[in-house]
CSV table of N, CA, C and O in Angstrom, one decimal:
chain,number,residue,atom,x,y,z
A,220,MET,N,-4.3,-12.1,29.6
A,220,MET,CA,-5.4,-13.1,29.4
A,220,MET,C,-6.7,-12.3,28.7
A,220,MET,O,-7.2,-13.1,28.0
A,221,ARG,N,-7.0,-11.2,29.0
A,221,ARG,CA,-8.2,-10.5,28.3
A,221,ARG,C,-8.0,-10.7,26.8
A,221,ARG,O,-9.0,-10.3,26.1
A,222,TYR,N,-6.8,-10.6,26.3
A,222,TYR,CA,-6.5,-10.6,24.7
A,222,TYR,C,-6.4,-11.8,24.0
A,222,TYR,O,-5.8,-12.0,23.2
A,223,SER,N,-6.7,-13.0,24.9
A,223,SER,CA,-6.1,-14.4,24.3
A,223,SER,C,-6.8,-14.6,23.1
A,223,SER,O,-6.3,-15.4,22.3
A,224,LEU,N,-8.0,-14.3,22.7
A,224,LEU,CA,-8.6,-14.4,21.5
A,224,LEU,C,-7.8,-13.9,20.3
A,224,LEU,O,-7.7,-14.8,19.4
A,225,PHE,N,-7.4,-12.6,20.6
A,225,PHE,CA,-6.5,-12.2,19.4
A,225,PHE,C,-5.1,-12.9,19.5
A,225,PHE,O,-4.6,-13.2,18.3
A,226,ALA,N,-4.6,-13.4,20.5
A,226,ALA,CA,-3.4,-14.2,20.5
A,226,ALA,C,-3.6,-15.5,19.7
A,226,ALA,O,-2.6,-15.9,18.9
A,227,LYS,N,-4.6,-16.1,20.0
A,227,LYS,CA,-4.7,-17.5,19.4
A,227,LYS,C,-5.1,-17.4,18.0
A,227,LYS,O,-4.7,-18.4,17.1
A,228,GLN,N,-5.6,-16.3,17.5
A,228,GLN,CA,-5.9,-16.1,16.1
A,228,GLN,C,-5.1,-15.1,15.4
A,228,GLN,O,-5.3,-14.6,14.3
A,229,SER,N,-3.7,-14.7,16.0
A,229,SER,CA,-3.0,-13.8,15.5
A,229,SER,C,-2.4,-14.1,13.9
A,229,SER,O,-2.5,-13.2,13.1
A,230,ASN,N,-2.2,-15.2,13.7
A,230,ASN,CA,-1.7,-15.6,12.5
A,230,ASN,C,-2.7,-15.5,11.3
A,230,ASN,O,-2.5,-15.0,10.2
A,231,GLU,N,-4.2,-15.9,11.6
A,231,GLU,CA,-5.1,-15.5,10.7
A,231,GLU,C,-5.4,-14.1,10.5
A,231,GLU,O,-5.8,-13.7,9.4
A,232,ILE,N,-5.3,-13.4,11.7
A,232,ILE,CA,-5.5,-12.0,11.6
A,232,ILE,C,-4.4,-11.1,10.7
A,232,ILE,O,-4.7,-10.3,9.9
A,233,ILE,N,-3.3,-11.6,11.1
A,233,ILE,CA,-2.3,-11.0,10.1
A,233,ILE,C,-2.4,-11.2,8.6
A,233,ILE,O,-2.2,-10.5,7.8
A,234,LEU,N,-2.9,-12.5,8.3
A,234,LEU,CA,-3.2,-12.9,6.8
A,234,LEU,C,-4.2,-12.0,6.3
A,234,LEU,O,-4.0,-11.3,5.3
A,235,LEU,N,-5.3,-11.9,7.1
A,235,LEU,CA,-6.5,-11.1,6.7
A,235,LEU,C,-6.0,-9.6,6.5
A,235,LEU,O,-6.3,-8.9,5.7
A,236,ALA,N,-5.1,-9.2,7.4
A,236,ALA,CA,-4.7,-7.8,7.5
A,236,ALA,C,-3.7,-7.5,6.1
A,236,ALA,O,-3.9,-6.5,5.4
A,237,ARG,N,-3.0,-8.5,5.7
A,237,ARG,CA,-2.2,-8.5,4.5
A,237,ARG,C,-2.9,-8.5,3.3
A,237,ARG,O,-2.8,-7.5,2.4
A,238,VAL,N,-4.0,-9.1,3.3
A,238,VAL,CA,-5.0,-9.2,2.2
A,238,VAL,C,-5.6,-7.7,1.9
A,238,VAL,O,-5.6,-7.1,1.0
A,239,LEU,N,-6.2,-7.4,3.1
A,239,LEU,CA,-7.1,-6.0,3.1
A,239,LEU,C,-6.2,-5.0,2.9
A,239,LEU,O,-6.6,-4.1,2.2
A,240,LEU,N,-5.0,-4.9,3.4
A,240,LEU,CA,-4.0,-3.8,3.0
A,240,LEU,C,-3.7,-3.7,1.4
A,240,LEU,O,-3.5,-2.6,1.0
A,241,MET,N,-3.7,-4.8,0.9
A,241,MET,CA,-3.1,-4.8,-0.6
A,241,MET,C,-4.4,-4.9,-1.5
A,241,MET,O,-4.2,-4.5,-2.7
A,242,ILE,N,-5.5,-4.9,-1.3
A,242,ILE,CA,-6.5,-5.1,-2.3
A,242,ILE,C,-6.6,-3.8,-3.1
A,242,ILE,O,-6.6,-3.9,-4.2
A,243,LEU,N,-6.5,-2.6,-2.4
A,243,LEU,CA,-6.6,-1.4,-3.2
A,243,LEU,C,-5.4,-1.3,-4.2
A,243,LEU,O,-5.7,-1.0,-5.3
A,244,PHE,N,-4.3,-1.6,-3.8
A,244,PHE,CA,-2.9,-1.6,-4.7
A,244,PHE,C,-3.0,-2.7,-5.7
A,244,PHE,O,-2.7,-2.3,-6.8
A,245,LEU,N,-3.6,-3.9,-5.4
A,245,LEU,CA,-4.0,-4.9,-6.5
A,245,LEU,C,-4.6,-4.3,-7.7
A,245,LEU,O,-4.4,-4.6,-8.7
A,246,LEU,N,-5.8,-3.7,-7.2
A,246,LEU,CA,-6.7,-3.4,-8.2
A,246,LEU,C,-6.2,-2.2,-9.0
A,246,LEU,O,-6.3,-2.1,-10.2
A,247,THR,N,-5.6,-1.1,-8.4
A,247,THR,CA,-5.2,-0.1,-9.0
A,247,THR,C,-3.9,-0.5,-9.8
A,247,THR,O,-3.6,0.0,-11.0
A,248,GLY,N,-3.1,-1.4,-9.2
A,248,GLY,CA,-1.9,-1.7,-10.0
A,248,GLY,C,-2.2,-2.5,-11.4
A,248,GLY,O,-1.5,-2.4,-12.4
A,249,TRP,N,-3.1,-3.3,-11.3
A,249,TRP,CA,-3.6,-4.1,-12.4
A,249,TRP,C,-4.1,-3.1,-13.4
A,249,TRP,O,-3.7,-3.2,-14.8
A,250,ALA,N,-4.8,-2.2,-13.0
A,250,ALA,CA,-5.5,-1.1,-13.8
A,250,ALA,C,-4.3,-0.3,-14.6
A,250,ALA,O,-4.5,0.0,-15.9
A,251,LYS,N,-3.4,0.1,-13.8
A,251,LYS,CA,-2.1,0.6,-14.4
A,251,LYS,C,-1.4,0.0,-15.4
A,251,LYS,O,-1.0,0.3,-16.4
A,252,LEU,N,-1.2,-1.4,-14.9
A,252,LEU,CA,-0.5,-2.2,-16.0
A,252,LEU,C,-1.3,-2.6,-17.1
A,252,LEU,O,-0.5,-2.3,-18.3
A,253,THR,N,-2.5,-2.7,-17.2
A,253,THR,CA,-3.4,-2.9,-18.5
A,253,THR,C,-3.7,-1.8,-19.3
A,253,THR,O,-4.0,-1.7,-20.4
A,254,GLY,N,-3.5,-0.6,-18.6
A,254,GLY,CA,-3.8,0.7,-19.3
A,254,GLY,C,-2.4,1.6,-19.0
A,254,GLY,O,-2.5,2.6,-18.6
A,255,PHE,N,-1.4,1.0,-19.4
A,255,PHE,CA,-0.1,1.6,-19.1
A,255,PHE,C,0.1,2.9,-19.9
A,255,PHE,O,0.4,3.9,-19.1
A,256,ALA,N,-0.3,3.1,-21.1
A,256,ALA,CA,-0.3,4.6,-21.7
A,256,ALA,C,-1.0,5.5,-20.9
A,256,ALA,O,-0.7,6.7,-20.8
A,257,GLY,N,-2.2,5.2,-20.4
A,257,GLY,CA,-3.0,6.1,-19.5
A,257,GLY,C,-2.5,6.3,-18.2
A,257,GLY,O,-2.5,7.6,-17.8
A,258,THR,N,-1.6,5.5,-17.8
A,258,THR,CA,-0.9,5.6,-16.6
A,258,THR,C,0.3,6.6,-16.8
A,258,THR,O,0.4,7.7,-15.8
A,259,VAL,N,1.0,6.6,-17.8
A,259,VAL,CA,2.0,7.7,-18.1
A,259,VAL,C,1.4,8.8,-18.3
A,259,VAL,O,2.0,9.8,-17.8
A,260,SER,N,0.3,8.9,-19.2
A,260,SER,CA,-0.3,10.4,-19.2
A,260,SER,C,-0.7,10.9,-17.9
A,260,SER,O,-0.5,12.2,-17.7
A,261,TYR,N,-1.2,10.1,-16.9
A,261,TYR,CA,-1.7,10.4,-15.8
A,261,TYR,C,-0.3,11.0,-14.8
A,261,TYR,O,-0.5,12.0,-14.1
A,262,MET,N,0.7,10.3,-14.8
A,262,MET,CA,1.7,10.7,-14.1
A,262,MET,C,2.4,12.1,-14.7
A,262,MET,O,2.8,12.9,-14.0
A,263,ALA,N,2.3,12.2,-16.0
A,263,ALA,CA,2.7,13.5,-16.8
A,263,ALA,C,1.9,14.7,-16.1
A,263,ALA,O,2.3,15.7,-15.8
A,264,SER,N,0.5,14.4,-16.0
A,264,SER,CA,-0.2,15.3,-15.5
A,264,SER,C,-0.1,15.9,-14.1
A,264,SER,O,-0.5,16.8,-13.6
A,265,LEU,N,0.4,14.9,-13.3
A,265,LEU,CA,0.8,15.1,-12.0
A,265,LEU,C,2.1,15.9,-11.7
A,265,LEU,O,2.5,16.4,-10.7
A,266,GLY,N,2.9,16.0,-13.0
A,266,GLY,CA,4.4,16.7,-12.9
A,266,GLY,C,5.4,15.7,-12.4
A,266,GLY,O,6.3,16.0,-12.2
A,267,ALA,N,5.1,14.4,-12.4
A,267,ALA,CA,5.9,13.5,-12.0
A,267,ALA,C,7.3,13.5,-13.0
A,267,ALA,O,7.0,13.5,-14.3
A,268,PRO,N,8.2,13.6,-12.5
A,268,PRO,CA,9.6,13.3,-13.5
A,268,PRO,C,9.6,11.9,-14.1
A,268,PRO,O,9.2,11.1,-13.5
A,269,LEU,N,10.1,12.1,-15.2
A,269,LEU,CA,9.9,10.7,-16.0
A,269,LEU,C,8.8,10.0,-15.9
A,269,LEU,O,8.8,8.9,-15.3
A,270,PRO,N,7.7,10.4,-16.6
A,270,PRO,CA,6.4,9.8,-16.2
A,270,PRO,C,6.4,8.2,-16.6
A,270,PRO,O,5.7,7.5,-16.0
A,271,GLU,N,7.3,7.9,-17.7
A,271,GLU,CA,7.2,6.4,-18.0
A,271,GLU,C,8.0,5.7,-16.8
A,271,GLU,O,7.4,4.5,-16.4
A,272,VAL,N,9.1,6.0,-16.3
A,272,VAL,CA,9.7,5.5,-15.2
A,272,VAL,C,8.5,5.5,-13.9
A,272,VAL,O,8.6,4.5,-13.2
A,273,ALA,N,8.0,6.6,-13.6
A,273,ALA,CA,7.3,6.7,-12.4
A,273,ALA,C,6.0,5.8,-12.7
A,273,ALA,O,5.5,5.1,-11.7
A,274,ALA,N,5.6,5.5,-13.9
A,274,ALA,CA,4.3,4.7,-14.1
A,274,ALA,C,4.8,3.3,-14.0
A,274,ALA,O,4.2,2.4,-13.4
A,275,ALA,N,6.1,2.9,-14.5
A,275,ALA,CA,6.5,1.5,-14.4
A,275,ALA,C,6.9,1.3,-12.6
A,275,ALA,O,6.5,0.1,-12.2
A,276,ILE,N,7.3,2.3,-11.9
A,276,ILE,CA,7.3,2.0,-10.6
A,276,ILE,C,6.2,2.0,-9.8
A,276,ILE,O,5.9,1.0,-9.0
A,277,ALA,N,5.3,2.5,-10.3
A,277,ALA,CA,3.8,2.5,-9.7
A,277,ALA,C,3.3,1.2,-9.9
A,277,ALA,O,2.7,0.5,-9.0
A,278,VAL,N,3.4,0.5,-11.3
A,278,VAL,CA,3.0,-0.7,-11.6
A,278,VAL,C,3.8,-1.9,-10.8
A,278,VAL,O,3.1,-2.7,-10.1
A,279,VAL,N,5.2,-1.9,-10.7
A,279,VAL,CA,5.8,-2.8,-9.9
A,279,VAL,C,5.4,-2.6,-8.4
A,279,VAL,O,5.2,-3.6,-7.9
A,280,MET,N,5.4,-1.4,-7.8
A,280,MET,CA,4.9,-1.4,-6.2
A,280,MET,C,3.6,-1.9,-6.1
A,280,MET,O,3.2,-2.6,-5.2
A,281,GLU,N,2.7,-1.3,-6.7
A,281,GLU,CA,1.2,-1.5,-6.5
A,281,GLU,C,0.8,-3.0,-6.8
A,281,GLU,O,0.1,-3.8,-6.1
A,282,PHE,N,1.2,-3.6,-8.1
A,282,PHE,CA,0.8,-5.0,-8.3
A,282,PHE,C,1.8,-6.0,-7.8
A,282,PHE,O,1.2,-6.9,-7.2
A,283,PHE,N,3.0,-5.8,-8.3
A,283,PHE,CA,3.8,-6.9,-8.0
A,283,PHE,C,4.4,-7.0,-6.5
A,283,PHE,O,4.3,-8.2,-5.8
A,284,VAL,N,4.7,-5.9,-6.0
A,284,VAL,CA,5.0,-5.9,-4.5
A,284,VAL,C,3.9,-6.2,-3.7
A,284,VAL,O,3.9,-6.9,-2.6
A,285,GLY,N,2.6,-5.6,-4.1
A,285,GLY,CA,1.3,-6.0,-3.6
A,285,GLY,C,1.0,-7.4,-3.6
A,285,GLY,O,0.5,-8.1,-2.6
A,286,ILE,N,1.4,-8.3,-4.6
A,286,ILE,CA,1.2,-9.6,-4.6
A,286,ILE,C,2.3,-10.4,-3.6
A,286,ILE,O,1.9,-11.3,-2.8
A,287,ALA,N,3.3,-9.8,-3.7
A,287,ALA,CA,4.4,-10.4,-2.7
A,287,ALA,C,3.9,-10.2,-1.3
A,287,ALA,O,4.3,-11.1,-0.4
A,288,LEU,N,3.3,-9.1,-1.0
A,288,LEU,CA,3.0,-8.7,0.4
A,288,LEU,C,1.8,-9.6,0.9
A,288,LEU,O,1.7,-10.2,1.8
A,289,VAL,N,0.8,-9.9,-0.2
A,289,VAL,CA,-0.3,-10.9,0.2
A,289,VAL,C,0.1,-12.2,0.5
A,289,VAL,O,-0.3,-12.9,1.4
A,290,ILE,N,1.2,-12.9,-0.4
A,290,ILE,CA,1.6,-14.2,0.0
A,290,ILE,C,2.7,-14.2,1.0
A,290,ILE,O,3.2,-15.2,1.3
A,291,GLY,N,3.1,-13.0,1.5
A,291,GLY,CA,4.0,-12.9,2.5
A,291,GLY,C,5.5,-13.2,2.2
A,291,GLY,O,6.1,-14.0,2.7
A,292,PHE,N,5.9,-12.8,1.0
A,292,PHE,CA,7.2,-13.0,0.6
A,292,PHE,C,8.0,-11.7,0.8
A,292,PHE,O,7.9,-10.6,0.3
A,293,TYR,N,9.2,-11.9,1.5
A,293,TYR,CA,10.1,-10.7,1.8
A,293,TYR,C,9.1,-9.6,2.6
A,293,TYR,O,9.3,-8.3,2.1
A,294,THR,N,8.4,-10.0,3.5
A,294,THR,CA,7.3,-9.2,4.1
A,294,THR,C,7.8,-7.9,4.7
A,294,THR,O,7.3,-6.7,4.3
A,295,ARG,N,8.8,-7.9,5.5
A,295,ARG,CA,9.3,-6.8,6.5
A,295,ARG,C,9.8,-5.7,5.5
A,295,ARG,O,9.5,-4.7,5.6
A,296,PRO,N,11.0,-6.1,4.6
A,296,PRO,CA,11.3,-5.1,3.7
A,296,PRO,C,10.7,-4.6,2.8
A,296,PRO,O,10.4,-3.3,2.6
A,297,LEU,N,9.5,-5.4,2.1
A,297,LEU,CA,8.7,-4.9,1.2
A,297,LEU,C,7.6,-3.9,1.9
A,297,LEU,O,7.2,-3.0,1.3
A,298,ALA,N,7.2,-4.3,3.0
A,298,ALA,CA,6.2,-3.5,3.7
A,298,ALA,C,6.8,-2.2,4.0
A,298,ALA,O,6.2,-1.1,3.8
A,299,ALA,N,8.1,-2.1,4.3
A,299,ALA,CA,8.7,-0.8,4.7
A,299,ALA,C,8.8,0.0,3.3
A,299,ALA,O,8.8,1.1,3.3
A,300,LEU,N,9.3,-0.7,2.4
A,300,LEU,CA,9.5,0.0,0.9
A,300,LEU,C,8.3,0.5,0.4
A,300,LEU,O,8.1,1.5,0.0
A,301,MET,N,7.2,-0.4,0.7
A,301,MET,CA,5.8,0.1,0.3
A,301,MET,C,5.4,1.2,0.9
A,301,MET,O,4.7,2.3,0.5
A,302,ALA,N,5.8,1.4,2.2
A,302,ALA,CA,5.4,2.6,3.2
A,302,ALA,C,6.0,3.9,2.6
A,302,ALA,O,5.4,4.9,2.5
A,303,LEU,N,7.3,3.6,2.2
A,303,LEU,CA,7.8,4.9,1.5
A,303,LEU,C,7.2,5.3,0.2
A,303,LEU,O,7.0,6.4,-0.1
A,304,PHE,N,6.7,4.3,-0.8
A,304,PHE,CA,6.1,4.6,-1.9
A,304,PHE,C,4.7,5.2,-1.6
A,304,PHE,O,4.4,6.3,-2.4
A,305,VAL,N,4.0,4.8,-0.7
A,305,VAL,CA,2.7,5.4,-0.4
A,305,VAL,C,2.8,6.6,0.2
A,305,VAL,O,2.1,7.7,-0.2
A,306,LEU,N,4.1,7.0,0.8
A,306,LEU,CA,4.3,8.4,1.2
A,306,LEU,C,4.4,9.4,0.0
A,306,LEU,O,4.2,10.4,0.0
A,307,GLY,N,5.2,8.8,-0.8
A,307,GLY,CA,5.6,9.6,-2.1
A,307,GLY,C,4.2,9.8,-2.9
A,307,GLY,O,4.1,10.9,-3.3
A,308,THR,N,3.4,8.8,-3.0
A,308,THR,CA,2.3,9.0,-3.6
A,308,THR,C,1.1,10.1,-2.9
A,308,THR,O,0.5,10.7,-3.8
A,309,ALA,N,1.4,10.1,-1.7
A,309,ALA,CA,0.7,11.0,-1.0
A,309,ALA,C,1.0,12.5,-1.2
A,309,ALA,O,0.3,13.4,-1.4
A,310,LEU,N,2.4,12.6,-1.3
A,310,LEU,CA,2.9,13.9,-1.5
A,310,LEU,C,2.8,14.4,-2.8
A,310,LEU,O,2.6,15.5,-3.0
A,311,ILE,N,3.0,13.5,-3.8
A,311,ILE,CA,3.0,14.0,-5.3
A,311,ILE,C,1.4,13.8,-5.7
A,311,ILE,O,0.9,14.7,-6.5
A,312,GLY,N,0.6,12.8,-5.4
A,312,GLY,CA,-0.6,12.7,-5.8
A,312,GLY,C,-1.8,13.5,-5.2
A,312,GLY,O,-2.9,13.7,-5.8
A,313,HIS,N,-1.6,13.9,-4.0
A,313,HIS,CA,-2.6,14.5,-3.2
A,313,HIS,C,-2.2,15.8,-2.3
A,313,HIS,O,-2.4,15.9,-1.2
A,314,PRO,N,-1.7,16.7,-3.2
A,314,PRO,CA,-1.2,18.0,-2.5
A,314,PRO,C,-2.4,18.9,-2.0
A,314,PRO,O,-2.5,20.0,-2.7
A,315,PHE,N,-3.1,18.6,-1.1
A,315,PHE,CA,-4.2,19.4,-0.7
A,315,PHE,C,-4.0,20.8,-0.2
A,315,PHE,O,-4.9,21.6,-0.3
A,316,TRP,N,-2.8,20.9,0.3
A,316,TRP,CA,-2.5,22.3,0.8
A,316,TRP,C,-2.3,23.3,-0.3
A,316,TRP,O,-2.4,24.5,-0.2
A,317,ASN,N,-2.2,22.8,-1.8
A,317,ASN,CA,-2.3,23.9,-2.8
A,317,ASN,C,-3.8,23.8,-3.4
A,317,ASN,O,-3.7,24.5,-4.4
A,318,MET,N,-4.7,23.6,-2.6
A,318,MET,CA,-6.0,23.5,-3.2
A,318,MET,C,-7.1,24.2,-2.5
A,318,MET,O,-6.8,24.5,-1.4
A,319,GLU,N,-8.2,24.5,-3.1
A,319,GLU,CA,-9.3,25.0,-2.5
A,319,GLU,C,-10.6,24.2,-2.7
A,319,GLU,O,-10.8,23.4,-3.5
A,320,GLY,N,-11.5,24.4,-1.8
A,320,GLY,CA,-13.0,24.0,-1.8
A,320,GLY,C,-12.9,22.4,-1.8
A,320,GLY,O,-12.3,21.7,-1.2
A,321,ALA,N,-13.9,21.8,-2.7
A,321,ALA,CA,-14.1,20.2,-2.7
A,321,ALA,C,-12.8,19.6,-3.1
A,321,ALA,O,-12.5,18.5,-2.6
A,322,ALA,N,-12.0,20.0,-4.1
A,322,ALA,CA,-10.8,19.4,-4.4
A,322,ALA,C,-9.7,19.4,-3.0
A,322,ALA,O,-9.2,18.4,-3.1
A,323,ARG,N,-9.8,20.5,-2.4
A,323,ARG,CA,-9.0,20.3,-1.1
A,323,ARG,C,-9.5,19.2,-0.3
A,323,ARG,O,-8.8,18.5,0.4
A,324,MET,N,-10.7,19.2,-0.1
A,324,MET,CA,-11.4,18.2,0.9
A,324,MET,C,-11.2,16.7,0.4
A,324,MET,O,-10.5,16.0,1.1
A,325,ALA,N,-11.4,16.5,-1.0
A,325,ALA,CA,-11.2,15.0,-1.3
A,325,ALA,C,-9.7,14.9,-1.3
A,325,ALA,O,-9.3,13.6,-0.9
A,326,ASN,N,-8.9,15.7,-1.7
A,326,ASN,CA,-7.5,15.3,-1.6
A,326,ASN,C,-6.7,15.2,-0.3
A,326,ASN,O,-5.9,14.3,0.1
A,327,GLN,N,-7.4,16.0,0.8
A,327,GLN,CA,-6.9,16.0,2.1
A,327,GLN,C,-7.1,14.4,2.7
A,327,GLN,O,-6.6,13.9,3.4
A,328,LEU,N,-8.6,14.0,2.4
A,328,LEU,CA,-9.0,12.7,2.8
A,328,LEU,C,-8.1,11.7,2.2
A,328,LEU,O,-7.9,10.8,2.8
A,329,ASN,N,-7.8,11.7,0.9
A,329,ASN,CA,-7.0,10.8,0.3
A,329,ASN,C,-5.6,10.7,0.8
A,329,ASN,O,-5.0,9.7,0.9
A,330,PHE,N,-5.2,12.0,1.2
A,330,PHE,CA,-3.7,12.1,1.7
A,330,PHE,C,-3.7,11.4,3.1
A,330,PHE,O,-2.8,10.4,3.3
A,331,PHE,N,-4.7,11.7,3.9
A,331,PHE,CA,-4.6,10.9,5.2
A,331,PHE,C,-5.0,9.5,5.1
A,331,PHE,O,-4.6,8.8,6.0
A,332,LYS,N,-5.7,9.1,4.2
A,332,LYS,CA,-5.8,7.5,3.9
A,332,LYS,C,-4.6,7.1,3.5
A,332,LYS,O,-4.3,6.0,4.2
A,333,ASN,N,-3.8,7.7,2.8
A,333,ASN,CA,-2.4,7.3,2.6
A,333,ASN,C,-1.6,7.0,3.7
A,333,ASN,O,-0.9,6.3,3.9
A,334,ILE,N,-1.7,8.1,4.6
A,334,ILE,CA,-1.0,8.0,6.0
A,334,ILE,C,-1.4,7.0,6.8
A,334,ILE,O,-0.7,6.4,7.4
A,335,SER,N,-2.9,6.5,6.8
A,335,SER,CA,-3.3,5.4,7.5
A,335,SER,C,-2.9,4.2,7.1
A,335,SER,O,-2.4,3.3,7.8
A,336,ILE,N,-2.6,4.2,5.7
A,336,ILE,CA,-2.1,2.9,5.1
A,336,ILE,C,-0.5,2.6,5.7
A,336,ILE,O,-0.3,1.5,5.8
A,337,ILE,N,0.1,3.8,5.6
A,337,ILE,CA,1.4,3.7,6.0
A,337,ILE,C,1.6,3.0,7.3
A,337,ILE,O,2.5,2.3,7.6
A,338,GLY,N,0.7,3.5,8.3
A,338,GLY,CA,0.5,2.9,9.6
A,338,GLY,C,0.7,1.5,9.6
A,338,GLY,O,1.1,0.7,10.3
A,339,GLY,N,-0.5,1.0,8.7
A,339,GLY,CA,-0.6,-0.5,8.7
A,339,GLY,C,0.5,-1.2,8.0
A,339,GLY,O,1.0,-2.2,8.4
A,340,LEU,N,1.1,-0.6,7.0
A,340,LEU,CA,2.5,-1.1,6.4
A,340,LEU,C,3.5,-1.1,7.5
A,340,LEU,O,4.4,-2.1,7.6
A,341,LEU,N,3.8,-0.2,8.3
A,341,LEU,CA,4.9,-0.2,9.2
A,341,LEU,C,4.6,-1.3,10.4
A,341,LEU,O,5.3,-1.9,10.7
A,342,LEU,N,3.2,-1.4,10.8
A,342,LEU,CA,2.8,-2.5,11.7
A,342,LEU,C,3.3,-4.0,11.1
A,342,LEU,O,3.8,-4.8,11.7
A,343,LEU,N,3.1,-4.1,9.8
A,343,LEU,CA,3.3,-5.3,9.0
A,343,LEU,C,4.9,-5.5,9.1
A,343,LEU,O,5.4,-6.6,9.2
A,344,ALA,N,5.6,-4.4,8.7
A,344,ALA,CA,7.0,-4.5,8.7
A,344,ALA,C,7.6,-4.8,10.1
A,344,ALA,O,8.5,-5.5,10.2
A,345,VAL,N,7.0,-4.4,11.2
A,345,VAL,CA,7.4,-4.9,12.4
A,345,VAL,C,6.9,-6.1,13.0
A,345,VAL,O,7.7,-7.0,13.5
A,346,SER,N,5.7,-6.4,12.7
A,346,SER,CA,5.2,-7.7,13.1
A,346,SER,C,5.7,-9.0,12.4
A,346,SER,O,5.7,-10.1,12.8
A,347,GLY,N,5.8,-8.6,11.0
A,347,GLY,CA,6.0,-9.9,10.1
A,347,GLY,C,4.8,-10.5,9.6
A,347,GLY,O,3.8,-10.0,9.9
A,348,PRO,N,5.1,-11.4,8.7
A,348,PRO,CA,4.0,-12.0,8.0
A,348,PRO,C,3.1,-12.9,8.5
A,348,PRO,O,2.0,-13.3,8.0
A,349,GLY,N,3.4,-13.5,9.8
A,349,GLY,CA,2.5,-14.5,10.4
A,349,GLY,C,3.1,-15.9,9.7
A,349,GLY,O,3.8,-16.0,8.6
A,350,ARG,N,2.4,-16.7,10.2
A,350,ARG,CA,2.6,-18.2,9.9
A,350,ARG,C,2.1,-18.6,8.4
A,350,ARG,O,2.7,-19.3,7.7
A,351,TYR,N,1.1,-18.0,7.9
A,351,TYR,CA,0.7,-18.3,6.7
A,351,TYR,C,1.2,-17.4,5.5
A,351,TYR,O,0.5,-16.4,5.1
A,352,SER,N,2.5,-17.7,5.3
A,352,SER,CA,3.1,-16.8,4.4
A,352,SER,C,4.4,-17.6,3.8
A,352,SER,O,4.7,-18.7,4.4
A,353,VAL,N,4.9,-17.0,2.5
A,353,VAL,CA,6.1,-17.7,2.3
A,353,VAL,C,7.2,-17.5,3.3
A,353,VAL,O,8.0,-18.5,3.6
A,354,ASP,N,7.3,-16.3,3.8
A,354,ASP,CA,8.3,-16.2,4.9
A,354,ASP,C,8.3,-17.0,6.1
A,354,ASP,O,9.2,-17.6,6.7
A,355,GLY,N,6.8,-17.4,6.3
A,355,GLY,CA,6.7,-18.2,7.6
A,355,GLY,C,7.0,-19.7,7.5
A,355,GLY,O,7.0,-20.3,8.3
A,356,ARG,N,7.4,-20.1,6.3
A,356,ARG,CA,7.5,-21.5,6.1
A,356,ARG,C,9.2,-21.8,6.1
A,356,ARG,O,10.0,-21.0,5.9
């Protein structure tokens, strides 16, 4: 009874959560798509294997899977897949354990930001997309 406000608004809150979880990915995915050559160079600087393939995967996951999750299309499997992608980006892109000083602090913060996003994605994978979604129709 004391959580009835959230129960009555759960579909709206899940919709808001999907949008908020994906804003970052949509913005960075669009930037990677429109500046693909720069994305490939960045992947190479990280030491990612096959930088062109890594860049393409990043664009697909961040932008196209991001859109799918916002509209609630194949939400459960794509949220789980996105969680794995975010784990990979945390490990490859933010190896704070190899750094010192300010770089270590900044990358540690971004690493744990990614871990927190994984938590939200796992909740979405378990809860589903709610009523306001392609899956909910």
